[in-house]
């Protein structure tokens, strides 16, 4: 049996910008991506703590060390600069493997720094 479980989570990052005039996705600081074991184009869920919005999109690699968390395209309507978000990815794996799998959870500091 295969199940979906939490793979990675960035807990309480701050949106640094929202760019409506872009194709779509979430631009994310490469340092945060590495810390949370996320890769470019990976499907993610973004949960906005400030307004309760949830959306699914994918990651675009942002400049390393920039702290960027940018909602792009239609996603820009789901949050604003300064909003707190939780960025989540899930993995599909065998039930037995899932029992011992440990997700990567990152708690960014001010400026979305590690």
XYZ file of C-alpha atoms in Angstrom:
114
model
C 0.000 0.000 0.000
C 1.193 3.512 -0.844
C 0.248 6.511 1.275
C 0.986 10.239 1.137
C 2.842 11.691 4.087
C 4.486 14.963 5.021
C 7.893 15.206 3.302
C 8.925 18.805 3.974
C 7.585 21.864 5.746
C 8.728 25.451 6.064
C 6.778 26.681 9.076
C 5.853 30.383 9.257
C 7.861 31.978 6.466
C 6.924 35.548 5.575
C 5.778 36.546 2.084
C 8.261 39.094 0.759
C 6.369 39.956 -2.415
C 3.396 39.051 -4.592
C 3.840 39.355 -8.366
C 0.499 39.122 -10.167
C 2.065 39.631 -13.610
C 3.999 36.374 -13.698
C 3.199 32.958 -15.140
C 2.612 31.337 -11.730
C 4.238 29.501 -8.823
C 6.149 30.378 -5.661
C 9.675 31.770 -5.825
C 11.628 30.497 -2.814
C 15.115 31.260 -1.475
C 17.412 28.397 -2.453
C 18.755 28.197 1.128
C 15.228 27.467 2.399
C 14.749 24.921 -0.380
C 17.927 23.072 0.586
C 17.116 23.150 4.308
C 13.645 21.697 3.689
C 14.807 19.175 1.068
C 12.727 20.800 -1.687
C 13.625 20.996 -5.379
C 12.707 23.331 -8.203
C 9.363 22.486 -9.840
C 8.269 20.354 -6.874
C 4.543 20.515 -6.134
C 3.773 22.299 -2.877
C 0.862 23.469 -0.811
C 0.969 27.009 0.568
C -1.196 27.748 3.618
C -1.665 31.410 4.519
C -1.902 31.841 8.298
C -3.226 35.410 7.994
C -6.260 34.739 5.791
C -6.753 30.947 5.743
C -6.149 30.625 1.983
C -4.652 27.378 0.692
C -3.204 26.804 -2.748
C -1.226 24.230 -4.676
C 1.571 25.335 -6.971
C 5.223 24.562 -7.654
C 8.582 26.011 -6.631
C 10.818 28.307 -8.638
C 14.350 28.654 -7.287
C 15.036 32.124 -5.875
C 18.396 33.742 -5.175
C 20.332 32.006 -2.393
C 20.360 34.002 0.853
C 17.749 36.486 -0.395
C 14.959 35.370 1.941
C 12.542 35.606 -0.988
C 9.099 34.033 -0.664
C 7.126 35.401 -3.616
C 3.636 34.409 -4.712
C 3.486 34.621 -8.511
C 0.629 34.880 -10.993
C -2.843 33.963 -9.703
C -1.285 32.841 -6.401
C -0.517 36.530 -5.751
C -4.242 36.981 -5.035
C -3.978 34.511 -2.122
C -1.579 36.531 0.027
C 0.181 39.822 0.528
C 3.637 40.980 1.528
C 4.063 40.375 5.261
C 1.609 37.461 5.466
C 2.844 34.355 7.279
C 2.696 31.104 5.304
C 3.406 27.422 5.800
C 4.925 25.704 2.756
C 4.290 21.953 2.625
C 5.281 19.105 0.335
C 4.117 15.511 0.527
C 5.636 12.226 -0.659
C 4.041 9.015 -1.806
C 5.708 5.968 -0.283
C 5.220 2.443 0.887
C 3.333 2.161 4.180
C 6.256 0.432 5.914
C 8.761 3.067 4.774
C 6.362 5.831 5.815
C 6.320 4.533 9.393
C 9.998 5.417 9.877
C 10.339 8.378 7.490
C 11.297 11.680 9.161
C 10.159 14.860 7.373
C 12.384 17.945 7.087
C 10.835 20.800 9.057
C 12.349 24.290 8.918
C 11.504 27.196 11.229
C 12.816 30.358 9.526
C 14.004 33.289 11.574
C 13.437 36.977 10.811
C 13.954 37.758 7.131
C 13.263 34.095 6.247
C 16.812 33.231 7.301
C 17.884 29.857 8.655
